[in-house]
mmCIF file of C-alpha atoms and ligand atoms in Angstrom:
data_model
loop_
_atom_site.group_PDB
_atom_site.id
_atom_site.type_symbol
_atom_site.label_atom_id
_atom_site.label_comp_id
_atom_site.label_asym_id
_atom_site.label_seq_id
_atom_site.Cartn_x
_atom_site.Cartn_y
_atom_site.Cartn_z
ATOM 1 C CA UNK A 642 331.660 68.005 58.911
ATOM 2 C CA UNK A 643 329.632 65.094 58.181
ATOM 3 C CA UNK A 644 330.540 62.071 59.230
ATOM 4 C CA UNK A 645 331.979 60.361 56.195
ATOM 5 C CA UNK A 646 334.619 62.662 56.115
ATOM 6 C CA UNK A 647 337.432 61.496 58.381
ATOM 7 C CA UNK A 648 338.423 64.896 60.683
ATOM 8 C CA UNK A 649 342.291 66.147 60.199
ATOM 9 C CA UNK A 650 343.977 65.601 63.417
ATOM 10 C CA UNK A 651 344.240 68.486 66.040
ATOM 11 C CA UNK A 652 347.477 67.329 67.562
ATOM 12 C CA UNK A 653 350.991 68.603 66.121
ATOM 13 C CA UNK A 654 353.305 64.674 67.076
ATOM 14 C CA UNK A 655 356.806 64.620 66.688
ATOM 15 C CA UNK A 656 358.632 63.611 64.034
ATOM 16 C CA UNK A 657 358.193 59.572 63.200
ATOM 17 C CA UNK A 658 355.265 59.266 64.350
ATOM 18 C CA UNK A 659 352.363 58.514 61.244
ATOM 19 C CA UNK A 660 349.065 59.146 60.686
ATOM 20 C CA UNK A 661 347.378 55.426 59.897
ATOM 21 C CA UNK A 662 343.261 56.553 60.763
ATOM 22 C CA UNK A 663 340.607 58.850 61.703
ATOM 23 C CA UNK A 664 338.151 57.441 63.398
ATOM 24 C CA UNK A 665 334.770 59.863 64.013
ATOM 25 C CA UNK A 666 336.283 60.956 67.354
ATOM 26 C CA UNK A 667 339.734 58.789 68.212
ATOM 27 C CA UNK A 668 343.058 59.446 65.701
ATOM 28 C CA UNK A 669 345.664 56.064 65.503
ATOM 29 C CA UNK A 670 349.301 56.439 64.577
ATOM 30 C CA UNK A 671 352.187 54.609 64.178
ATOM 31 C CA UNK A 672 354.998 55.127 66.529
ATOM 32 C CA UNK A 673 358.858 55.467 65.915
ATOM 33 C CA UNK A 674 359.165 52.297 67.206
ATOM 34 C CA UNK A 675 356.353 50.545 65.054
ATOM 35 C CA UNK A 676 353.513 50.076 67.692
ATOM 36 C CA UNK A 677 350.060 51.689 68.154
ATOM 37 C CA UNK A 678 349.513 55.303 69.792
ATOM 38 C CA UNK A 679 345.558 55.543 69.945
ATOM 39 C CA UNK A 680 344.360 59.492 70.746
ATOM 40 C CA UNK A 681 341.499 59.942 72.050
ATOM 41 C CA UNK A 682 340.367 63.766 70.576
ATOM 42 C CA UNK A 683 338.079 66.017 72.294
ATOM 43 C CA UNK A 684 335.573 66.112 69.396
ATOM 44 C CA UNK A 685 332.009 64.945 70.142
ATOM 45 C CA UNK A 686 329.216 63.342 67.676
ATOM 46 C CA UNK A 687 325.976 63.141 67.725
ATOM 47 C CA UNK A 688 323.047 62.383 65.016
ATOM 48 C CA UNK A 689 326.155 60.614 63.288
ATOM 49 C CA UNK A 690 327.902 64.213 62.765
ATOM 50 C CA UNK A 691 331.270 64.553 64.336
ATOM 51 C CA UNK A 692 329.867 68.259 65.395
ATOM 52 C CA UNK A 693 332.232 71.840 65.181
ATOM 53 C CA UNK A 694 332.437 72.496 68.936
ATOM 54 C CA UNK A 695 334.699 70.421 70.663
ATOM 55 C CA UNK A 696 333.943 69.931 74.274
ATOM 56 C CA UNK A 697 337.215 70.702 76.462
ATOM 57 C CA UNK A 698 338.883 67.538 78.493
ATOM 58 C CA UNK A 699 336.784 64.851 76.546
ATOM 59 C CA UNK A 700 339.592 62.932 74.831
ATOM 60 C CA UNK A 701 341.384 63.106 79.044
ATOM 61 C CA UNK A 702 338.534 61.963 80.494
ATOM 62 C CA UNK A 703 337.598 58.628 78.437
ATOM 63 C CA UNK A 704 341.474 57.861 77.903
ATOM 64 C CA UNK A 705 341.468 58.065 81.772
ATOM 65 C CA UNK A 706 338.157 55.527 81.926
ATOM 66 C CA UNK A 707 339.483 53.399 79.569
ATOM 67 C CA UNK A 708 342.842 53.144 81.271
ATOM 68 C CA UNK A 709 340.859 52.269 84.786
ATOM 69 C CA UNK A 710 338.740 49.915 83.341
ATOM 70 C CA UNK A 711 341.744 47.755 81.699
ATOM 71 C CA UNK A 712 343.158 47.816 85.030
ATOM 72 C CA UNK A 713 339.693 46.265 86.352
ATOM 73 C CA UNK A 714 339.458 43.474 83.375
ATOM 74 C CA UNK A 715 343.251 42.582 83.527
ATOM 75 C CA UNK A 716 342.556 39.179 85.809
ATOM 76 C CA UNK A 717 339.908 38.779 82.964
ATOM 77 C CA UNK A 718 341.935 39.179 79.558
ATOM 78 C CA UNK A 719 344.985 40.575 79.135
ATOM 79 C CA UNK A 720 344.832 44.143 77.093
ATOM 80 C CA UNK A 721 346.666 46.436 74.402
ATOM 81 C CA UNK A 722 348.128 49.071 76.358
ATOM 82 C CA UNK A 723 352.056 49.462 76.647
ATOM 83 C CA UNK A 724 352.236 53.057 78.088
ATOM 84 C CA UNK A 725 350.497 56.002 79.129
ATOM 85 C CA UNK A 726 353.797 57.798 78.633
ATOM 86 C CA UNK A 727 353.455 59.867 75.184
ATOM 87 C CA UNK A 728 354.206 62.496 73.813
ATOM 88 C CA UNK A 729 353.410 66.136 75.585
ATOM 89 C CA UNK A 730 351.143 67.456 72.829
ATOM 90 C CA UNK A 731 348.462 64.878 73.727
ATOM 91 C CA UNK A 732 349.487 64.268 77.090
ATOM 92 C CA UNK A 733 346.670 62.160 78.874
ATOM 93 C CA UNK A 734 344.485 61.490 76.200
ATOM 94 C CA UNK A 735 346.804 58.706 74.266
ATOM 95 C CA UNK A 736 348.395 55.260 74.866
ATOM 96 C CA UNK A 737 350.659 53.566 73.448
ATOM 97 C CA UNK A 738 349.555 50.331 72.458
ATOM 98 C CA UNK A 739 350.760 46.820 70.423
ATOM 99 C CA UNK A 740 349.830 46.145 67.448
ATOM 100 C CA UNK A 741 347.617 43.551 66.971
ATOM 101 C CA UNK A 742 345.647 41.214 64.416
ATOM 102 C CA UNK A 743 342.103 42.730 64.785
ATOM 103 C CA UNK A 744 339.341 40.574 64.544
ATOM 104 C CA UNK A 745 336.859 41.877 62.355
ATOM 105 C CA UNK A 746 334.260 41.456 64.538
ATOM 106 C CA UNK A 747 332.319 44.784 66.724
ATOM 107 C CA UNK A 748 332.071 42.439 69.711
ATOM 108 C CA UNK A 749 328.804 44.231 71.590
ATOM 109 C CA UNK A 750 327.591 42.665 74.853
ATOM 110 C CA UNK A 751 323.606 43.660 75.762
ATOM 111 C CA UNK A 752 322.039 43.595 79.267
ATOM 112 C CA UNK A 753 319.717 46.337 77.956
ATOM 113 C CA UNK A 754 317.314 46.493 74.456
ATOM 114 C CA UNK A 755 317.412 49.946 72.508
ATOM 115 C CA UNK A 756 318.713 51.290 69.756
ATOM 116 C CA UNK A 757 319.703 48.288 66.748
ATOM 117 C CA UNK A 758 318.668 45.609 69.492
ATOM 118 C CA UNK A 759 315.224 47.396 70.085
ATOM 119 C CA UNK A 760 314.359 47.942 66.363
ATOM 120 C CA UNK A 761 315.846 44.389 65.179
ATOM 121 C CA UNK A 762 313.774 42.778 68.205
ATOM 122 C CA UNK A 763 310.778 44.577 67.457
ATOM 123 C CA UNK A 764 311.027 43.373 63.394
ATOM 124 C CA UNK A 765 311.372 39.845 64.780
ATOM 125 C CA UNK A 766 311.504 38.961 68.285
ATOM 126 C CA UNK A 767 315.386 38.305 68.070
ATOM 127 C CA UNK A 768 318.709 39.971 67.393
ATOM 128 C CA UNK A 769 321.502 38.971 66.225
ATOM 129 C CA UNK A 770 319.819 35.479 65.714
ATOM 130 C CA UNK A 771 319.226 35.032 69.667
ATOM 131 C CA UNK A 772 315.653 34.577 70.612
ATOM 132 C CA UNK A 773 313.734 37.126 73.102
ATOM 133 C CA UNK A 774 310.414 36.885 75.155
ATOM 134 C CA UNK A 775 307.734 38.857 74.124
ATOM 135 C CA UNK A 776 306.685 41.814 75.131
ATOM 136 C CA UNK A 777 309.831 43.792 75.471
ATOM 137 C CA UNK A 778 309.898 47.481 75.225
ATOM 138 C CA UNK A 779 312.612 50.439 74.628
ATOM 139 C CA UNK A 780 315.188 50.034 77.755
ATOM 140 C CA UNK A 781 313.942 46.846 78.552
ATOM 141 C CA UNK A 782 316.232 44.505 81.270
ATOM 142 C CA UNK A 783 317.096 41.330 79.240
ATOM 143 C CA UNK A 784 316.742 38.073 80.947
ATOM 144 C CA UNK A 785 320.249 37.910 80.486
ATOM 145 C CA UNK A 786 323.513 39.459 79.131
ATOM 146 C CA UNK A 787 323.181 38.472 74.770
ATOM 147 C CA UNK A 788 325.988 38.877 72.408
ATOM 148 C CA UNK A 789 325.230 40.630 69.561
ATOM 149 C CA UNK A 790 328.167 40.824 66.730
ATOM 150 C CA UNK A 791 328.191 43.720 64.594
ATOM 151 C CA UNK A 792 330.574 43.941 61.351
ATOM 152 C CA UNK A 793 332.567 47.298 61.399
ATOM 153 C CA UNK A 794 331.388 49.543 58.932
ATOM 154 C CA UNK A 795 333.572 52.119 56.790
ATOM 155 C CA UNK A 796 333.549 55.525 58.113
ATOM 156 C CA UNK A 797 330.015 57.309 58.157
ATOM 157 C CA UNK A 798 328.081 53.774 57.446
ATOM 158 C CA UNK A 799 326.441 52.066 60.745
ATOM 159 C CA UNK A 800 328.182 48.704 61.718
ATOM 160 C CA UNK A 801 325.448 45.653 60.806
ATOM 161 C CA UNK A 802 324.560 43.239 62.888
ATOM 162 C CA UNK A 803 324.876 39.824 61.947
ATOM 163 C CA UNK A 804 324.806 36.404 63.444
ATOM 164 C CA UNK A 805 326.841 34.868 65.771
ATOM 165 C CA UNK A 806 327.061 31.877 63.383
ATOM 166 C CA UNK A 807 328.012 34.486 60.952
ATOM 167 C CA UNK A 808 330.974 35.282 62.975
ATOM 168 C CA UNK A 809 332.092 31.740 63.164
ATOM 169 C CA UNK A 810 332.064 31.766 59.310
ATOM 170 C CA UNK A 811 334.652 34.884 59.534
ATOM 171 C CA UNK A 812 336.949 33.737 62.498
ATOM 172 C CA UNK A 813 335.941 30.178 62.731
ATOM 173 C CA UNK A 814 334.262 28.111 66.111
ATOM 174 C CA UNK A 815 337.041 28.526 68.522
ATOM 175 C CA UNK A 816 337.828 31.988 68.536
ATOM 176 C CA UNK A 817 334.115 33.204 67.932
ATOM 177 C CA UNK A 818 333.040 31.062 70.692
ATOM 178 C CA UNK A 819 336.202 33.214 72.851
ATOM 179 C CA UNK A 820 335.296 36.270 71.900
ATOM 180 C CA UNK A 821 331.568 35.716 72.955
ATOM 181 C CA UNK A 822 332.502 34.513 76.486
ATOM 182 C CA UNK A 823 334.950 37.138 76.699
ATOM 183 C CA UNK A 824 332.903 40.028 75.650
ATOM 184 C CA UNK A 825 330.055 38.832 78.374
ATOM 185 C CA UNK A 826 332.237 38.167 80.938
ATOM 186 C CA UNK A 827 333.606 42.226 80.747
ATOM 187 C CA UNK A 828 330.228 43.407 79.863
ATOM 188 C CA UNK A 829 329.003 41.559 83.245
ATOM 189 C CA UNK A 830 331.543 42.688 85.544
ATOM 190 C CA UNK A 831 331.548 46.312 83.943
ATOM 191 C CA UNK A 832 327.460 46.502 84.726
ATOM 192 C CA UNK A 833 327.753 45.239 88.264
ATOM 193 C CA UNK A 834 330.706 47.959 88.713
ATOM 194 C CA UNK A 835 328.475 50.517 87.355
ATOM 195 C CA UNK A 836 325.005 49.420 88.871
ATOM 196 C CA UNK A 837 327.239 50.113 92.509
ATOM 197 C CA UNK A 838 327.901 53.681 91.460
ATOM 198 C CA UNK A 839 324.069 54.197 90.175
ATOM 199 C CA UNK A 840 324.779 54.003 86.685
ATOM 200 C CA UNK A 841 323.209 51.121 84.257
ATOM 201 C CA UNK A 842 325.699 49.794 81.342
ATOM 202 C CA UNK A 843 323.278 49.113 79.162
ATOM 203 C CA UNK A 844 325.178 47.509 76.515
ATOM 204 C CA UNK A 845 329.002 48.701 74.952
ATOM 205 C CA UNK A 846 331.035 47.847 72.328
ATOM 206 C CA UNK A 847 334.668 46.049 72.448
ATOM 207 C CA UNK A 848 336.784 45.277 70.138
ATOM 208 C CA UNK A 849 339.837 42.159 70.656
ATOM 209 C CA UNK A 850 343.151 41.248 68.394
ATOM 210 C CA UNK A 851 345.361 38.606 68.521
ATOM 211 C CA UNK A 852 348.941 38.669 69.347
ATOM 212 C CA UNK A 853 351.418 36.667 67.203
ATOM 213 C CA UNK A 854 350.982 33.386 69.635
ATOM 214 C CA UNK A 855 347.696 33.536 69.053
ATOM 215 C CA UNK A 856 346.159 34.926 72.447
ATOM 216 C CA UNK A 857 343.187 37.038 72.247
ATOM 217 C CA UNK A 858 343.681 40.460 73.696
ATOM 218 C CA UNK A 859 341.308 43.509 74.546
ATOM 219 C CA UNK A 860 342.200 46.573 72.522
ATOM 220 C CA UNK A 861 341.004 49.757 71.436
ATOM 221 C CA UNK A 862 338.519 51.877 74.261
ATOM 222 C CA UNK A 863 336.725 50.031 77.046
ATOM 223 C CA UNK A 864 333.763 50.603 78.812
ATOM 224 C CA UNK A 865 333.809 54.565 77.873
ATOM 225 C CA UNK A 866 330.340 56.952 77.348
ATOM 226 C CA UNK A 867 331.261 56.677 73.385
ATOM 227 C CA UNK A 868 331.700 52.688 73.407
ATOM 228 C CA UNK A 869 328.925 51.964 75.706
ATOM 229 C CA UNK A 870 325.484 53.733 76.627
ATOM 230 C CA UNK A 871 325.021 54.497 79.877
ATOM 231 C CA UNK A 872 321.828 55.770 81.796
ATOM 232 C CA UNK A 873 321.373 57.289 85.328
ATOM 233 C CA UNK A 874 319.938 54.325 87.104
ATOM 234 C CA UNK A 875 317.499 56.484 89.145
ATOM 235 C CA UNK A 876 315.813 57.598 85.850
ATOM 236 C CA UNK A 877 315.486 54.259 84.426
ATOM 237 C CA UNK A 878 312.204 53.730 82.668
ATOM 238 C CA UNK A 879 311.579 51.072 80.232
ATOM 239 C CA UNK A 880 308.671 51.927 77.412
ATOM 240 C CA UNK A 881 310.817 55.085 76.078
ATOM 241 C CA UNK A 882 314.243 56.344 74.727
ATOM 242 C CA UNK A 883 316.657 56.407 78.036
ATOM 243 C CA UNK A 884 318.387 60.086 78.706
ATOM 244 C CA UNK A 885 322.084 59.314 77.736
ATOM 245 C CA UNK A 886 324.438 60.117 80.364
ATOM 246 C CA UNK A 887 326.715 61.853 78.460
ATOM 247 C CA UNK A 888 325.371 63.586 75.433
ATOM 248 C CA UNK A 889 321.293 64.378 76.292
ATOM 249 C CA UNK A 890 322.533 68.103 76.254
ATOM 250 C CA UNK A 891 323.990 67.633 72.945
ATOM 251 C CA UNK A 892 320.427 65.960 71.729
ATOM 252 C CA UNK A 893 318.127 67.949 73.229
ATOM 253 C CA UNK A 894 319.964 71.843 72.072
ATOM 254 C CA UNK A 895 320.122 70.094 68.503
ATOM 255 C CA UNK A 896 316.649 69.210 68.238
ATOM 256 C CA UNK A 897 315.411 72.212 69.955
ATOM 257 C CA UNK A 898 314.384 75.092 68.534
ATOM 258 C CA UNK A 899 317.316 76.917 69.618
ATOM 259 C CA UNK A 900 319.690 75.435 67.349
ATOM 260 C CA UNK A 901 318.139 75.960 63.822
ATOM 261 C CA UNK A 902 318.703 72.921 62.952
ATOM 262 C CA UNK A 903 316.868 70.170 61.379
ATOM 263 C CA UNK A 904 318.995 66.485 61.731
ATOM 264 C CA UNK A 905 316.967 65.123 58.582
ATOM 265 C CA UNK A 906 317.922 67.687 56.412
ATOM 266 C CA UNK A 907 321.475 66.585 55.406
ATOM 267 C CA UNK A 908 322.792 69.903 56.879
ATOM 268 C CA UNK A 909 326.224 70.002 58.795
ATOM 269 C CA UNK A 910 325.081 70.725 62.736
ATOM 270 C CA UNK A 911 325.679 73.984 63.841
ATOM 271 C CA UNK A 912 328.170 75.404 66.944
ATOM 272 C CA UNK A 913 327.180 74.298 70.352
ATOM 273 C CA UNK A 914 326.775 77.356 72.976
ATOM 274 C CA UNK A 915 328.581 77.131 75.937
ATOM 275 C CA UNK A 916 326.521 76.185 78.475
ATOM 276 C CA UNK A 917 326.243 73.151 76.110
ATOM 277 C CA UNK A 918 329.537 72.453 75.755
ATOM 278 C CA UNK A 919 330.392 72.659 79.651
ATOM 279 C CA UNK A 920 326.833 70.977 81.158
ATOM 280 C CA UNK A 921 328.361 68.285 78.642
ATOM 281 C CA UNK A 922 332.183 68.175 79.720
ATOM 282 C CA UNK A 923 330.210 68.347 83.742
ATOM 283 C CA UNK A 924 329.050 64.959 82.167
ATOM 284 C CA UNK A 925 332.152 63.338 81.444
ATOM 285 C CA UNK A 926 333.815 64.665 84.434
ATOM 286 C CA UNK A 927 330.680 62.918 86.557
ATOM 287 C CA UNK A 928 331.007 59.847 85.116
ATOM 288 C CA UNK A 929 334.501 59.286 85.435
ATOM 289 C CA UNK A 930 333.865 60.538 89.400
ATOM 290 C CA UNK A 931 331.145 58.216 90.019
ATOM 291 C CA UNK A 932 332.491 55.370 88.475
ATOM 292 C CA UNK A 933 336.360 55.339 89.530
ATOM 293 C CA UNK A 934 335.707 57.456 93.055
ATOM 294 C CA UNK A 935 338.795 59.922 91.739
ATOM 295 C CA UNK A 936 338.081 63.512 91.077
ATOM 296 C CA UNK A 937 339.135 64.264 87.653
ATOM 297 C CA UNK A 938 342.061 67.270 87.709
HETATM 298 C C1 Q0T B 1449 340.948 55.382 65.581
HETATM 299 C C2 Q0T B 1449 340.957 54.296 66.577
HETATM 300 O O1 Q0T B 1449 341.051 52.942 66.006
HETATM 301 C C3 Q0T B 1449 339.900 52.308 65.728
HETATM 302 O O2 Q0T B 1449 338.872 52.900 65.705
HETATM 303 C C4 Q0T B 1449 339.854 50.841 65.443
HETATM 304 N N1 Q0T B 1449 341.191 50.245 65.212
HETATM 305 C C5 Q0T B 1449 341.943 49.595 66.119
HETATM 306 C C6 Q0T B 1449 343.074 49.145 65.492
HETATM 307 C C7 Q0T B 1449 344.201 48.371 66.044
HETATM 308 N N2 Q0T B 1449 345.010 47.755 65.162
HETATM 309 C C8 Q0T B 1449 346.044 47.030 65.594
HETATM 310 N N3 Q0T B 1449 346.348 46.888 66.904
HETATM 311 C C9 Q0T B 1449 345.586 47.489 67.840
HETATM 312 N N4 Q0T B 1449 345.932 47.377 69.160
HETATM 313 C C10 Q0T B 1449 344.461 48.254 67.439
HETATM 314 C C11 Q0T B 1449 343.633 48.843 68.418
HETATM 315 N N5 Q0T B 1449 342.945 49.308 69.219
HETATM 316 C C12 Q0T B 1449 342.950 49.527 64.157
HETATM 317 N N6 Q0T B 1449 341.799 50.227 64.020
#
């Protein structure tokens, strides 16, 4: 399916529980009891396709990293999650979470340029309105960790950047000036966690609510493969496109040969084979090793 079409759920939840969204990969309900349960699925996208083969354990694995990284930034900000304790048919890959009053604000933290960064910086030597040196190329280290804001876009669009001044015009000085610090400050620790376990963070996305009394909390995922971009340190090479660490299988069988397929030609992606699909889930299952030091069951 492409993605502007919001995927039906793959998980049966008792009775009480409603459907609110459909994100590309992640499903959000209401609970009986009016707060949050956030599912992570085990679908997979790529190109911007949320693709037909799901790849077994994904949804466990990044509910798992998300769930150890909270416990990491706790001393930082305070976070969304009540309980891992949910119901059995998504056992693992949900939390229960409170509700909050999202900011409307994709709060991305860089230490890396590619992707929007790279082709924004390469249009005019900034992004997000921050100023870079010259002479930067594809993977480049920045001189230091920038903010740069995104708006979230429906489902399907990409998210825009814009301005940090921009952002004080939504949410006003105080609380765009929190969410900055904030979304460094995790985005620093996070990279010197993973640079220890020979992975680069290169940048990720958060996103923060507020809580009736006003204090900001981190919500949604944290610090997972489909939040953030991660690269094998040991293959780090600035000048080209980076090997994601999660999904170069995914790439590379899609743009091969093998798959048929052509990503500009508006067609749905087809099936993955299996040694796709498990090379990939070996992925996951790596990163969660490396970075927590726990072996994934
Ligand atoms: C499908 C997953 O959800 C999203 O993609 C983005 N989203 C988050 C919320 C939210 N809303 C109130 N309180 C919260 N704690 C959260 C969170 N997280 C809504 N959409």
């Amino acid at each position: 399916m492409s993605s502007a079409v919001a995927p039906t759920p793959e998980y049966e939840l008792p009775e009480g529980y409603t459907h609110i969204y459909s994100g590309k990969v992640r499903d959000l309900y209401k609970t009986p009891d009016d707060r949050l349960l956030f599912v992570a699925s085990d679908r997979i996208s790529a190109y911007d396709w949320v693709l037909p083969t799901p790849i077994p354990d994904k949804g466990r694995i990044l509910t798992a990293m998300s769930i150890w990284w909270f416990d990491r930034l706790s001393d930082l900000v305070p976070n969304h999650v009540i309980t891992t304790n949910v119901p059995d048919s998504v056992a693992r890959r949900a939390m229960v979470c409170h509700r909050l009053d999202m900011f409307p604000v994709e709060c991305v933290a860089r230490g890396y340029l590619t992707g929007s960064g790279l082709t924004e910086y390469q249009a005019q030597k900034s992004v997000c309105g921050v100023n870079l040196p010259p002479g930067l190329k594809d993977g480049s280290k920045l001189p230091k960790t920038i903010f740069t804001p995104a708006t979230k876009a429906e489902l399907g669009e990409h998210d825009e950047n814009v301005t940090f001044d921009e952002v004080v015009a939504a949410i006003g000085q105080d609380e765009a000036q929190q969410l900055r610090r904030l979304t460094t400050l995790v985005y620093d620790r996070a990279a010197s966690i993973a640079a220890e376990r020979g992975l680069i963070l290169a940048d990720t996305k958060l996103e923060f609510g507020s809580r009736p009394d006003g204090t900001i909390v981190l919500a949604d995922e944290v610090l997972t493969p489909d939040s953030s971009r991660y690269w094998p340190a040991d293959e780090w090479e600035p000048g080209h496109a980076q090997p994601s660490f999660d999904k170069q299988y995914v790439r590379d069988w899609l743009t091969s040969p093998a798959s048929g397929w052509d990503r500009h030609s508006g067609e749905a992606p087809p099936a993955l084979p299996d040694d796709v699909v498990e090379k990939t889930r070996a992925k996951y299952v790596e990163a969660y090793e490396r970075l927590t030091g726990k072996r994934f069951a």
